[in-house]
PDB file of C-alpha atoms in Angstrom:
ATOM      1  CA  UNK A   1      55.246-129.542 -79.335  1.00 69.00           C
ATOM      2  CA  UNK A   2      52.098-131.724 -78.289  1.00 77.00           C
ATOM      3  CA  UNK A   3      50.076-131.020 -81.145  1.00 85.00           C
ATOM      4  CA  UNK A   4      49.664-133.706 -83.199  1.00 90.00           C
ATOM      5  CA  UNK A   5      46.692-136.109 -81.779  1.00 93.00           C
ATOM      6  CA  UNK A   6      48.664-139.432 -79.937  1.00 92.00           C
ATOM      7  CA  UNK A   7      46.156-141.626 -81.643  1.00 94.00           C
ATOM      8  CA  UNK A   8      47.032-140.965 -85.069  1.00 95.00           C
ATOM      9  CA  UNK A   9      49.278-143.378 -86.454  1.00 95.00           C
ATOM     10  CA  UNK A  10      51.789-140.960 -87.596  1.00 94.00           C
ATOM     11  CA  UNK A  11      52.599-139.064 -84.352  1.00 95.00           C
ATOM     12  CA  UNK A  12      54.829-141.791 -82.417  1.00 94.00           C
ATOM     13  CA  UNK A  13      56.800-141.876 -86.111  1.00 95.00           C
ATOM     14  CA  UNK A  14      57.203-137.989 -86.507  1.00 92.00           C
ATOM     15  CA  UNK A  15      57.896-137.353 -82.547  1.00 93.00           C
ATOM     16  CA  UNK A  16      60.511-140.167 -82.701  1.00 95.00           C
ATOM     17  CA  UNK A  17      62.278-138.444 -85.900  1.00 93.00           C
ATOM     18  CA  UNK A  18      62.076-135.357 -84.185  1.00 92.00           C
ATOM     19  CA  UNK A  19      63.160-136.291 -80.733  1.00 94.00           C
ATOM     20  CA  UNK A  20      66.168-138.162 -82.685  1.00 95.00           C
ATOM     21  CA  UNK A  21      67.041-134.830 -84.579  1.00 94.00           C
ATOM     22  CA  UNK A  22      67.304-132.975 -81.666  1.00 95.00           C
ATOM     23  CA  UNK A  23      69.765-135.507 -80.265  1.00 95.00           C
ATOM     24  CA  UNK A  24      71.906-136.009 -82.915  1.00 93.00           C
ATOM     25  CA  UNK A  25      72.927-132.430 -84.127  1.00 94.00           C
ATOM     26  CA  UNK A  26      73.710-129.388 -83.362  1.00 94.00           C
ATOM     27  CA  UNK A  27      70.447-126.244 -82.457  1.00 95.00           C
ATOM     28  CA  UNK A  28      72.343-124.559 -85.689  1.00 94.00           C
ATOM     29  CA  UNK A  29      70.655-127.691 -87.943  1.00 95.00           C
ATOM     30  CA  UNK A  30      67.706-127.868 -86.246  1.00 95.00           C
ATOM     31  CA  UNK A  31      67.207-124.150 -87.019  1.00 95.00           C
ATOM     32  CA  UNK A  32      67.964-124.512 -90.680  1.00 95.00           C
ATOM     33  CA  UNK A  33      65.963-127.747 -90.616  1.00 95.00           C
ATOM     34  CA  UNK A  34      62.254-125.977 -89.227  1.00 94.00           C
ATOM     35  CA  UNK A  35      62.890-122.912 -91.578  1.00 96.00           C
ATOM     36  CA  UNK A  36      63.157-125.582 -94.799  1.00 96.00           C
ATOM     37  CA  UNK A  37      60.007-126.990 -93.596  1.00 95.00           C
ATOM     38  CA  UNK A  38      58.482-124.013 -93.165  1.00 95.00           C
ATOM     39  CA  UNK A  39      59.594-122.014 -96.696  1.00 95.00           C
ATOM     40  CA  UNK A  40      58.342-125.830 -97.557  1.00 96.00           C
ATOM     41  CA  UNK A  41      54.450-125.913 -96.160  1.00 95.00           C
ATOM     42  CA  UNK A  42      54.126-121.695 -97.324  1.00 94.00           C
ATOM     43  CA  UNK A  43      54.702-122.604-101.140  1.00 92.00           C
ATOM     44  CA  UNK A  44      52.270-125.825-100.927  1.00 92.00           C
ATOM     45  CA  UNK A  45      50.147-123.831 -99.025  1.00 92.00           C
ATOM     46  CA  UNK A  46      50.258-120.757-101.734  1.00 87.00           C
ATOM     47  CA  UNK A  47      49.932-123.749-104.152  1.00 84.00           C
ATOM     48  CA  UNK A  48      46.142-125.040-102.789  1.00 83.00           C
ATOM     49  CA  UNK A  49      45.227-121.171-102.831  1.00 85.00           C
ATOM     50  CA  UNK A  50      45.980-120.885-106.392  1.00 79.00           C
ATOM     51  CA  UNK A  51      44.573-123.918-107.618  1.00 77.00           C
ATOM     52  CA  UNK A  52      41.516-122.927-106.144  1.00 80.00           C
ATOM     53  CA  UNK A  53      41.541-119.071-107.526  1.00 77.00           C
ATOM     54  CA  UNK A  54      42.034-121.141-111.009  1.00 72.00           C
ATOM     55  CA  UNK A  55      44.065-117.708-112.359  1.00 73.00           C
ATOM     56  CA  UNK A  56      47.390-118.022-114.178  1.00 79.00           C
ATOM     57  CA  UNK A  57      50.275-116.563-112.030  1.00 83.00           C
ATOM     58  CA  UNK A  58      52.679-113.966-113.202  1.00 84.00           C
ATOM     59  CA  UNK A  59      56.102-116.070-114.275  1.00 87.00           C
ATOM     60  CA  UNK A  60      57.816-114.049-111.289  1.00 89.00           C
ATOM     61  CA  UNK A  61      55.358-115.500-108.582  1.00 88.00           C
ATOM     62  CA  UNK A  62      55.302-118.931-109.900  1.00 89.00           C
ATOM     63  CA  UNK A  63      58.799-119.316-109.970  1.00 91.00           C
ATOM     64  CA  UNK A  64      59.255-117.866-106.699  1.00 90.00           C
ATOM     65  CA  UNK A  65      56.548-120.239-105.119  1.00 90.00           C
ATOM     66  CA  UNK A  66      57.825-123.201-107.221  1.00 92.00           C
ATOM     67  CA  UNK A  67      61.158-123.073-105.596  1.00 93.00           C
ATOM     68  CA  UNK A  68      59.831-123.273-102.042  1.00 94.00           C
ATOM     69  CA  UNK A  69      56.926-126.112-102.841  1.00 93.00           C
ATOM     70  CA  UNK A  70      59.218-128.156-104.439  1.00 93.00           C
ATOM     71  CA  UNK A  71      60.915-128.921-101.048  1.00 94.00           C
ATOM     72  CA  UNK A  72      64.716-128.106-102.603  1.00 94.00           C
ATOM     73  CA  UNK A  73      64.915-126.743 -98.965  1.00 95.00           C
ATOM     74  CA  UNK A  74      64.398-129.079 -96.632  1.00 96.00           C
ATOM     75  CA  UNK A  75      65.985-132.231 -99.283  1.00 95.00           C
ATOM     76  CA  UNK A  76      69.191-130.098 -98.796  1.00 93.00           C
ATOM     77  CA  UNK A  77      68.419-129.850 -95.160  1.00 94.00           C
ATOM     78  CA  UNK A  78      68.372-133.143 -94.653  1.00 95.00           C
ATOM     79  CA  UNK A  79      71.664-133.932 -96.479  1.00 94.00           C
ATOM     80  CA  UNK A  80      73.305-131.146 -94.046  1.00 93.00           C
ATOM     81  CA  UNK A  81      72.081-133.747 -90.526  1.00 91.00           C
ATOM     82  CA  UNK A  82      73.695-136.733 -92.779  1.00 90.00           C
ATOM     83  CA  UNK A  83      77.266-134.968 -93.346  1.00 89.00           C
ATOM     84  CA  UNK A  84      79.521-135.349 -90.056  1.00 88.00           C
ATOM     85  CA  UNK A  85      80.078-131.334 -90.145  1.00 91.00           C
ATOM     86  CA  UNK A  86      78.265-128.627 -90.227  1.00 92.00           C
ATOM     87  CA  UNK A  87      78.348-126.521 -92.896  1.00 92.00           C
ATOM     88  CA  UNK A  88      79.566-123.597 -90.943  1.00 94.00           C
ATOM     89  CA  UNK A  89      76.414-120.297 -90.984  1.00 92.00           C
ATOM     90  CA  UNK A  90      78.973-117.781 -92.910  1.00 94.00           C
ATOM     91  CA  UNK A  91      79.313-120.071 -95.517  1.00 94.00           C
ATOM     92  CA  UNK A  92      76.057-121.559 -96.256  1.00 93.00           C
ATOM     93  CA  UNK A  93      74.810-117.837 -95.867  1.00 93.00           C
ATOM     94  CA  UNK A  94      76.840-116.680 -98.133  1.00 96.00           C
ATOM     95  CA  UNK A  95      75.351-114.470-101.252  1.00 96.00           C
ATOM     96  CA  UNK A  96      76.822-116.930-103.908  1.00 96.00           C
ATOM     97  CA  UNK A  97      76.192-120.037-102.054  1.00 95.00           C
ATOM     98  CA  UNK A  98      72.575-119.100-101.293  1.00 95.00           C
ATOM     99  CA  UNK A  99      72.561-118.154-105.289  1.00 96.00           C
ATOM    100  CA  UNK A 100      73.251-121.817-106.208  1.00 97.00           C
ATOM    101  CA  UNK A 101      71.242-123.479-103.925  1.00 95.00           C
ATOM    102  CA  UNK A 102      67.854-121.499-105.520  1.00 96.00           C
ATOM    103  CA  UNK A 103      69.277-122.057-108.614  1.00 97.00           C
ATOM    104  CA  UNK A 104      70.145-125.624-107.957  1.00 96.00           C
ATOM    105  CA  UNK A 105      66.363-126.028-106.928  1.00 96.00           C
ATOM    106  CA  UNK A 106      64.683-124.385-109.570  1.00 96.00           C
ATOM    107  CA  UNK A 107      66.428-126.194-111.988  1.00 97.00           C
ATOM    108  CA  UNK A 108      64.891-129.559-110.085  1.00 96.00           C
ATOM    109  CA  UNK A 109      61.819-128.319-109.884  1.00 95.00           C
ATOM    110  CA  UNK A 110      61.660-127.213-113.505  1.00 96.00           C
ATOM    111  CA  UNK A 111      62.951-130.868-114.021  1.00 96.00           C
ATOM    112  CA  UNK A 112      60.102-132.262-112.437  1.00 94.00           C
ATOM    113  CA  UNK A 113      57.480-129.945-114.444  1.00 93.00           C
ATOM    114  CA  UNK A 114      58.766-130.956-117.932  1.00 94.00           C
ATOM    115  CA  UNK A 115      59.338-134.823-116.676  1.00 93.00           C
ATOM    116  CA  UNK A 116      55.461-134.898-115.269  1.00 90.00           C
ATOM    117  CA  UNK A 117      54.045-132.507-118.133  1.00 89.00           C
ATOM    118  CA  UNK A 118      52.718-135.688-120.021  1.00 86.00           C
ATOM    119  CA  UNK A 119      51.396-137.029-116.816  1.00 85.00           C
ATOM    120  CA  UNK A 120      49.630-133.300-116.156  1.00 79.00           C
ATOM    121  CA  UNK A 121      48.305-133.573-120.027  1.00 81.00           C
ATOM    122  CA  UNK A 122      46.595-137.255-119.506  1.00 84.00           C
ATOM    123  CA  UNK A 123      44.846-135.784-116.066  1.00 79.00           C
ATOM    124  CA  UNK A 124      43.670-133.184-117.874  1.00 74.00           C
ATOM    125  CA  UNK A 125      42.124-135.168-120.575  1.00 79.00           C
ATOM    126  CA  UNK A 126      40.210-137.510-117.724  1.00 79.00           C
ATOM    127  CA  UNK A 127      38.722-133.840-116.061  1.00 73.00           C
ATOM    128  CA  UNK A 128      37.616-130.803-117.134  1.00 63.00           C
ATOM    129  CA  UNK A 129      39.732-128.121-117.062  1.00 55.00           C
ATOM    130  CA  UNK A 130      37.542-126.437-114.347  1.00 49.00           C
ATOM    131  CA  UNK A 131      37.889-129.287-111.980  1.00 49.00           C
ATOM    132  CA  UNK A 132      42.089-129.719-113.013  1.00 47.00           C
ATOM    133  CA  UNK A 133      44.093-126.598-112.443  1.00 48.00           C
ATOM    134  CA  UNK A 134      47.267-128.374-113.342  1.00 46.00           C
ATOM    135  CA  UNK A 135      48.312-125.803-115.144  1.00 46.00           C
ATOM    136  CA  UNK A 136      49.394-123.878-111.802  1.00 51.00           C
ATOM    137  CA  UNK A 137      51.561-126.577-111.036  1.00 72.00           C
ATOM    138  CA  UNK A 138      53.771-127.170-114.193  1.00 85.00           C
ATOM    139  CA  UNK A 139      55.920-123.887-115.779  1.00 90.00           C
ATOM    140  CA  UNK A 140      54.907-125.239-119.214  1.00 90.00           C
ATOM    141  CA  UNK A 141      51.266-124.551-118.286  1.00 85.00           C
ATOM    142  CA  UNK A 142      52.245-120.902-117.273  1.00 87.00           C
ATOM    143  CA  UNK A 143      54.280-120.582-120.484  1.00 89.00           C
ATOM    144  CA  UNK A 144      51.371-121.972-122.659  1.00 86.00           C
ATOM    145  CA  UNK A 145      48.456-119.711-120.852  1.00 84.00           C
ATOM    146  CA  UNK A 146      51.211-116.837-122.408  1.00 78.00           C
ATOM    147  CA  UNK A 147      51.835-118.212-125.553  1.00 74.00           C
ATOM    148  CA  UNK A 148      48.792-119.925-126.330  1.00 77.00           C
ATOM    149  CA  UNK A 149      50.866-122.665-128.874  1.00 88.00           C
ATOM    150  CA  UNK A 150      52.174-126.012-126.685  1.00 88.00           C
ATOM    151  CA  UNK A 151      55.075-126.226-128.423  1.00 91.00           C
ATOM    152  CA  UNK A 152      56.154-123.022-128.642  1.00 92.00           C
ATOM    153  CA  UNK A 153      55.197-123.156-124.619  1.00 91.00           C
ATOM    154  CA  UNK A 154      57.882-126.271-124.115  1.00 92.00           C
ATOM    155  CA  UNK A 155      60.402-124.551-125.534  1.00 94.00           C
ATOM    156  CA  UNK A 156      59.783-121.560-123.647  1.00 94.00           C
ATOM    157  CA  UNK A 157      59.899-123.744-120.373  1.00 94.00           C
ATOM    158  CA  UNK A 158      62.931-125.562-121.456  1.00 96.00           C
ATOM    159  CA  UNK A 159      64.773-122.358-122.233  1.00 97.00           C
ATOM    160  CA  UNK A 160      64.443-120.795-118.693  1.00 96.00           C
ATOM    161  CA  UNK A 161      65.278-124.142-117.265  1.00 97.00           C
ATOM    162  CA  UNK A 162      69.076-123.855-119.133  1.00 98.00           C
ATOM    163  CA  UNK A 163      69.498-120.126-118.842  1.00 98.00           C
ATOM    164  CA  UNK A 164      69.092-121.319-114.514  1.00 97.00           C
ATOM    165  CA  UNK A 165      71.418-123.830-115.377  1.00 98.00           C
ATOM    166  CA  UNK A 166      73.508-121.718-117.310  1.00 98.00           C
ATOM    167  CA  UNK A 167      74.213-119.115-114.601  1.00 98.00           C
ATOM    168  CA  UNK A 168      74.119-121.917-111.950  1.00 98.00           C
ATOM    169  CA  UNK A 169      77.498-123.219-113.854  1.00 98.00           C
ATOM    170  CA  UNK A 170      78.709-119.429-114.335  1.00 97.00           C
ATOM    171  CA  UNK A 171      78.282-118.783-110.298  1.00 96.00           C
ATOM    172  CA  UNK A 172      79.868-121.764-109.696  1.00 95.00           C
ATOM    173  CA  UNK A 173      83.114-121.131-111.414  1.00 95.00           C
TER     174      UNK A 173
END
């Protein structure tokens, strides 16, 4: 699209991927490729906003934004270029596949919160809680802004994590 600057050091890179992409498969994974990329940069980008508002998000807005920062998306996306055929549109479309992917990426990105939550506890100790914000980034944060009790706020994070998984493994059968 001409509008990254030629002299950064990343454009010949990303217009070389690109150019490859649209070689190598069909418009059909391009297509599902930009949209993952885009559901992608609108949760990072909700992300920034909230971290700077510094409120606690309702459960249903996290987890809805957590799913598309966590690039689950455009991960799968990628995996679809690598296989030699295309997932045909009916199929990936479909009501219970669509079901399993979110719930295959929330699961991952709940993953990811409980496996950094130690990480997001030492940051917080080196900063001020007014300069961190982690909280908005990990579901145990969320849980323990409701709860108030850490442990009690784990648990709570853990449990939503398996009732996902849960229903991922009921959908699936």
């Amino acid at each position: 699209a001409g509008v990254l600057d030629p002299r950064n050091p990343f454009t010949a890179p990303v217009v070389d991927l690109a150019e490859r992409v649209h070689r190598s498969v069909s418009p059909v994974l391009v297509r599902r490729l930009a949209d993952a990329h885009s559901a992608w940069f609108a949760g990072c980008v909700w992300q920034g906003v909230a971290r700077r508002r510094r409120g606690v998000p309702s459960l249903n807005d996290y987890v809805f934004t957590r799913l598309l920062s966590s690039a689950a998306f455009p991960t799968l996306a990628w995996f679809q270029l690598a296989e030699p055929l295309e997932i045909p549109e009916g199929q990936i479309a479909a009501p219970a596949v669509r079901a399993l992917t979110e719930m295959a990426g929330m699961v991952a990105a709940f993953d990811d919160d409980l496996y950094s939550y130690g990480k997001d506890l030492y940051f917080a100790r080196q900063r001020p809680a007014s300069e961190d914000g982690a909280y908005l980034e990990n579901v145990v944060h969320l849980f323990q802004a409701g709860h108030g009790d850490r442990e009690r706020a784990l648990r709570a994070a853990v449990a939503l994590r398996d009732r996902i998984l849960a229903r991922f493994i009921e959908v699936r059968d």
